[in-house]
Amino acid sequence: METASFAAPAGRLDVVVAGRLGLPRADVQRAIADGRVLVNGRLRPKSFRLRGGESIQAAVPARGDLPPDPAPLVVALEDEHLLVVSKPAGLLTHPTASRRTGTLVNRLLARATPLSTLGGDDRPGIVHRLDAGTSGLLVVAKDDPTHRALAAMFREHAVDRRYLALVRGHVAHDDFLIEAPLGRQGSRIRVRAATGRHAATEVEVRERLARATLVEARPRTGRTHQIRVHLAAAGHPVLGDGAYGGGGQDAARIGLTRPFLHSFRLAFDHPITGERVELEDPMPSDLEAALGRARADPG
């Protein structure tokens, strides 16, 4: 642990500490809950309102010095500028203040692969991320110019990302667009019509089953948990996604222990060579098995 001390600006305690230390707010909230953040020497809740000028002391894990993890990593494409990997479900994309091992970054470090520095000490090479429970394709930058160019492509929606999702119920339309602004409420993302950030997801039905529908989701924007929240808001949560209404008996019946969400296609113009990159990742065995059970379910 290292202790950071600073005079606080006005604002909510967890937001102020996260901004000052450059940490994810969820990590700061855990530190507050663990009693590792003091305001004028006293414990305060995460929502405590700072007036400005208070003395903040926060004990957080030291950054950097991440241990390499020799666990296997499936590489779909690699050249001198970038690589595209298939991230398994259950693997965090990058470390956090409280989780320093067992992430995709740790596995990348074990390969001794050059990685860009623009993401900071804890996110070398990481241009975008997948939720821990989501499997599939993810692009990693080996150098800063490639990282910068890829980040711009993601901002400009020049990367074609497609996901397979098995959702609850019968989806009425063959294809449709979900546009709903998203904002954070605690640890969850919610539709926020007045205060949320613009978010849009295209959805196309791939297969209709007795109790569920297999859809292809194409996010036009890249908000946190976007596909999961948008499908839940449309009345069709991703099966296996307990955080957004997709858990319960429907998921248990087909043996799902994580969200049925897989990043199966990634396509873009290579930021350095200009060549077209088009990759597809087969559905992992746990989702194939769940889909088979869903197909066999008489309803």
PDB file of N, CA, C and O in Angstrom, residues 68-76 83-92 102-111 113 136:
ATOM      1  N   PRO A  68       3.721 -10.860 -14.244  1.00  0.00           N
ATOM      2  CA  PRO A  68       3.265 -11.572 -15.447  1.00  0.00           C
ATOM      3  C   PRO A  68       2.539 -12.859 -15.077  1.00  0.00           C
ATOM      4  O   PRO A  68       2.820 -13.471 -14.051  1.00  0.00           O
ATOM      5  N   ASP A  69       1.594 -13.226 -15.916  1.00  0.00           N
ATOM      6  CA  ASP A  69       0.810 -14.445 -15.707  1.00  0.00           C
ATOM      7  C   ASP A  69       1.016 -15.345 -16.921  1.00  0.00           C
ATOM      8  O   ASP A  69       0.617 -14.990 -18.030  1.00  0.00           O
ATOM      9  N   PRO A  70       1.636 -16.521 -16.743  1.00  0.00           N
ATOM     10  CA  PRO A  70       1.920 -17.385 -17.895  1.00  0.00           C
ATOM     11  C   PRO A  70       0.719 -18.165 -18.416  1.00  0.00           C
ATOM     12  O   PRO A  70       0.874 -19.017 -19.297  1.00  0.00           O
ATOM     13  N   ALA A  71      -0.473 -17.914 -17.887  1.00  0.00           N
ATOM     14  CA  ALA A  71      -1.663 -18.619 -18.380  1.00  0.00           C
ATOM     15  C   ALA A  71      -1.817 -18.396 -19.883  1.00  0.00           C
ATOM     16  O   ALA A  71      -1.407 -17.357 -20.415  1.00  0.00           O
ATOM     17  N   PRO A  72      -2.402 -19.345 -20.584  1.00  0.00           N
ATOM     18  CA  PRO A  72      -2.480 -19.243 -22.056  1.00  0.00           C
ATOM     19  C   PRO A  72      -3.325 -18.073 -22.526  1.00  0.00           C
ATOM     20  O   PRO A  72      -4.240 -17.611 -21.829  1.00  0.00           O
ATOM     21  N   LEU A  73      -2.995 -17.597 -23.714  1.00  0.00           N
ATOM     22  CA  LEU A  73      -3.708 -16.493 -24.329  1.00  0.00           C
ATOM     23  C   LEU A  73      -3.867 -16.807 -25.804  1.00  0.00           C
ATOM     24  O   LEU A  73      -2.884 -17.078 -26.504  1.00  0.00           O
ATOM     25  N   VAL A  74      -5.104 -16.814 -26.293  1.00  0.00           N
ATOM     26  CA  VAL A  74      -5.371 -17.117 -27.697  1.00  0.00           C
ATOM     27  C   VAL A  74      -5.221 -15.834 -28.518  1.00  0.00           C
ATOM     28  O   VAL A  74      -5.915 -14.842 -28.278  1.00  0.00           O
ATOM     29  N   VAL A  75      -4.306 -15.864 -29.478  1.00  0.00           N
ATOM     30  CA  VAL A  75      -4.036 -14.705 -30.335  1.00  0.00           C
ATOM     31  C   VAL A  75      -4.614 -14.988 -31.722  1.00  0.00           C
ATOM     32  O   VAL A  75      -4.232 -15.953 -32.385  1.00  0.00           O
ATOM     33  N   ALA A  76      -5.540 -14.128 -32.155  1.00  0.00           N
ATOM     34  CA  ALA A  76      -6.184 -14.308 -33.457  1.00  0.00           C
ATOM     35  C   ALA A  76      -5.384 -13.659 -34.579  1.00  0.00           C
ATOM     36  O   ALA A  76      -5.457 -14.091 -35.733  1.00  0.00           O
ATOM     37  N   LEU A  83      -1.990  -6.593 -31.797  1.00  0.00           N
ATOM     38  CA  LEU A  83      -2.464  -7.971 -31.787  1.00  0.00           C
ATOM     39  C   LEU A  83      -3.938  -7.982 -31.400  1.00  0.00           C
ATOM     40  O   LEU A  83      -4.412  -7.067 -30.715  1.00  0.00           O
ATOM     41  N   VAL A  84      -4.644  -8.990 -31.871  1.00  0.00           N
ATOM     42  CA  VAL A  84      -6.040  -9.196 -31.511  1.00  0.00           C
ATOM     43  C   VAL A  84      -6.117 -10.518 -30.765  1.00  0.00           C
ATOM     44  O   VAL A  84      -5.640 -11.545 -31.260  1.00  0.00           O
ATOM     45  N   VAL A  85      -6.676 -10.480 -29.568  1.00  0.00           N
ATOM     46  CA  VAL A  85      -6.747 -11.674 -28.731  1.00  0.00           C
ATOM     47  C   VAL A  85      -8.198 -12.074 -28.523  1.00  0.00           C
ATOM     48  O   VAL A  85      -9.116 -11.258 -28.684  1.00  0.00           O
ATOM     49  N   SER A  86      -8.393 -13.330 -28.156  1.00  0.00           N
ATOM     50  CA  SER A  86      -9.710 -13.827 -27.777  1.00  0.00           C
ATOM     51  C   SER A  86      -9.741 -13.925 -26.259  1.00  0.00           C
ATOM     52  O   SER A  86      -9.127 -14.829 -25.679  1.00  0.00           O
ATOM     53  N   LYS A  87     -10.433 -12.992 -25.618  1.00  0.00           N
ATOM     54  CA  LYS A  87     -10.485 -12.971 -24.165  1.00  0.00           C
ATOM     55  C   LYS A  87     -11.520 -13.978 -23.662  1.00  0.00           C
ATOM     56  O   LYS A  87     -12.670 -13.937 -24.086  1.00  0.00           O
ATOM     57  N   PRO A  88     -11.108 -14.867 -22.767  1.00  0.00           N
ATOM     58  CA  PRO A  88     -12.097 -15.799 -22.199  1.00  0.00           C
ATOM     59  C   PRO A  88     -12.992 -15.109 -21.175  1.00  0.00           C
ATOM     60  O   PRO A  88     -12.611 -14.094 -20.573  1.00  0.00           O
ATOM     61  N   ALA A  89     -14.172 -15.642 -20.971  1.00  0.00           N
ATOM     62  CA  ALA A  89     -15.070 -15.117 -19.938  1.00  0.00           C
ATOM     63  C   ALA A  89     -14.439 -15.323 -18.575  1.00  0.00           C
ATOM     64  O   ALA A  89     -13.713 -16.290 -18.336  1.00  0.00           O
ATOM     65  N   GLY A  90     -14.702 -14.389 -17.671  1.00  0.00           N
ATOM     66  CA  GLY A  90     -14.181 -14.471 -16.316  1.00  0.00           C
ATOM     67  C   GLY A  90     -12.864 -13.776 -16.131  1.00  0.00           C
ATOM     68  O   GLY A  90     -12.379 -13.666 -14.994  1.00  0.00           O
ATOM     69  N   LEU A  91     -12.258 -13.294 -17.210  1.00  0.00           N
ATOM     70  CA  LEU A  91     -10.960 -12.626 -17.146  1.00  0.00           C
ATOM     71  C   LEU A  91     -11.148 -11.119 -17.237  1.00  0.00           C
ATOM     72  O   LEU A  91     -11.702 -10.608 -18.217  1.00  0.00           O
ATOM     73  N   LEU A  92     -10.682 -10.385 -16.211  1.00  0.00           N
ATOM     74  CA  LEU A  92     -10.684  -8.931 -16.286  1.00  0.00           C
ATOM     75  C   LEU A  92      -9.746  -8.473 -17.389  1.00  0.00           C
ATOM     76  O   LEU A  92      -8.698  -9.083 -17.626  1.00  0.00           O
ATOM     77  N   GLY A 102      -4.090 -11.877 -12.399  1.00  0.00           N
ATOM     78  CA  GLY A 102      -5.188 -12.616 -13.020  1.00  0.00           C
ATOM     79  C   GLY A 102      -5.996 -11.834 -14.026  1.00  0.00           C
ATOM     80  O   GLY A 102      -7.201 -12.048 -14.154  1.00  0.00           O
ATOM     81  N   THR A 103      -5.364 -10.916 -14.786  1.00  0.00           N
ATOM     82  CA  THR A 103      -6.054 -10.138 -15.807  1.00  0.00           C
ATOM     83  C   THR A 103      -5.414 -10.390 -17.169  1.00  0.00           C
ATOM     84  O   THR A 103      -4.335 -10.987 -17.280  1.00  0.00           O
ATOM     85  N   LEU A 104      -6.070  -9.901 -18.209  1.00  0.00           N
ATOM     86  CA  LEU A 104      -5.518 -10.010 -19.554  1.00  0.00           C
ATOM     87  C   LEU A 104      -4.155  -9.326 -19.634  1.00  0.00           C
ATOM     88  O   LEU A 104      -3.227  -9.839 -20.264  1.00  0.00           O
ATOM     89  N   VAL A 105      -4.016  -8.165 -19.006  1.00  0.00           N
ATOM     90  CA  VAL A 105      -2.733  -7.453 -19.033  1.00  0.00           C
ATOM     91  C   VAL A 105      -1.625  -8.309 -18.431  1.00  0.00           C
ATOM     92  O   VAL A 105      -0.510  -8.372 -18.975  1.00  0.00           O
ATOM     93  N   ASN A 106      -1.894  -8.978 -17.334  1.00  0.00           N
ATOM     94  CA  ASN A 106      -0.878  -9.852 -16.740  1.00  0.00           C
ATOM     95  C   ASN A 106      -0.439 -10.941 -17.718  1.00  0.00           C
ATOM     96  O   ASN A 106       0.742 -11.296 -17.784  1.00  0.00           O
ATOM     97  N   ARG A 107      -1.382 -11.477 -18.480  1.00  0.00           N
ATOM     98  CA  ARG A 107      -1.042 -12.506 -19.466  1.00  0.00           C
ATOM     99  C   ARG A 107      -0.239 -11.907 -20.623  1.00  0.00           C
ATOM    100  O   ARG A 107       0.686 -12.548 -21.150  1.00  0.00           O
ATOM    101  N   LEU A 108      -0.575 -10.683 -21.028  1.00  0.00           N
ATOM    102  CA  LEU A 108       0.195 -10.017 -22.079  1.00  0.00           C
ATOM    103  C   LEU A 108       1.637  -9.787 -21.636  1.00  0.00           C
ATOM    104  O   LEU A 108       2.581  -9.969 -22.418  1.00  0.00           O
ATOM    105  N   LEU A 109       1.812  -9.394 -20.382  1.00  0.00           N
ATOM    106  CA  LEU A 109       3.156  -9.143 -19.870  1.00  0.00           C
ATOM    107  C   LEU A 109       4.010 -10.407 -19.881  1.00  0.00           C
ATOM    108  O   LEU A 109       5.226 -10.344 -20.085  1.00  0.00           O
ATOM    109  N   ALA A 110       3.386 -11.560 -19.681  1.00  0.00           N
ATOM    110  CA  ALA A 110       4.135 -12.818 -19.681  1.00  0.00           C
ATOM    111  C   ALA A 110       4.672 -13.156 -21.068  1.00  0.00           C
ATOM    112  O   ALA A 110       5.630 -13.923 -21.192  1.00  0.00           O
ATOM    113  N   ARG A 111       4.079 -12.590 -22.123  1.00  0.00           N
ATOM    114  CA  ARG A 111       4.547 -12.846 -23.478  1.00  0.00           C
ATOM    115  C   ARG A 111       5.745 -11.978 -23.844  1.00  0.00           C
ATOM    116  O   ARG A 111       6.330 -12.137 -24.911  1.00  0.00           O
ATOM    117  N   THR A 113       5.651  -9.050 -24.833  1.00  0.00           N
ATOM    118  CA  THR A 113       5.239  -8.310 -26.027  1.00  0.00           C
ATOM    119  C   THR A 113       5.370  -6.807 -25.782  1.00  0.00           C
ATOM    120  O   THR A 113       4.932  -6.324 -24.737  1.00  0.00           O
ATOM    121  N   GLY A 136     -14.513 -12.982 -26.110  1.00  0.00           N
ATOM    122  CA  GLY A 136     -14.383 -12.602 -27.508  1.00  0.00           C
ATOM    123  C   GLY A 136     -13.215 -11.709 -27.846  1.00  0.00           C
ATOM    124  O   GLY A 136     -12.266 -11.548 -27.072  1.00  0.00           O
TER     125      GLY A 136
END
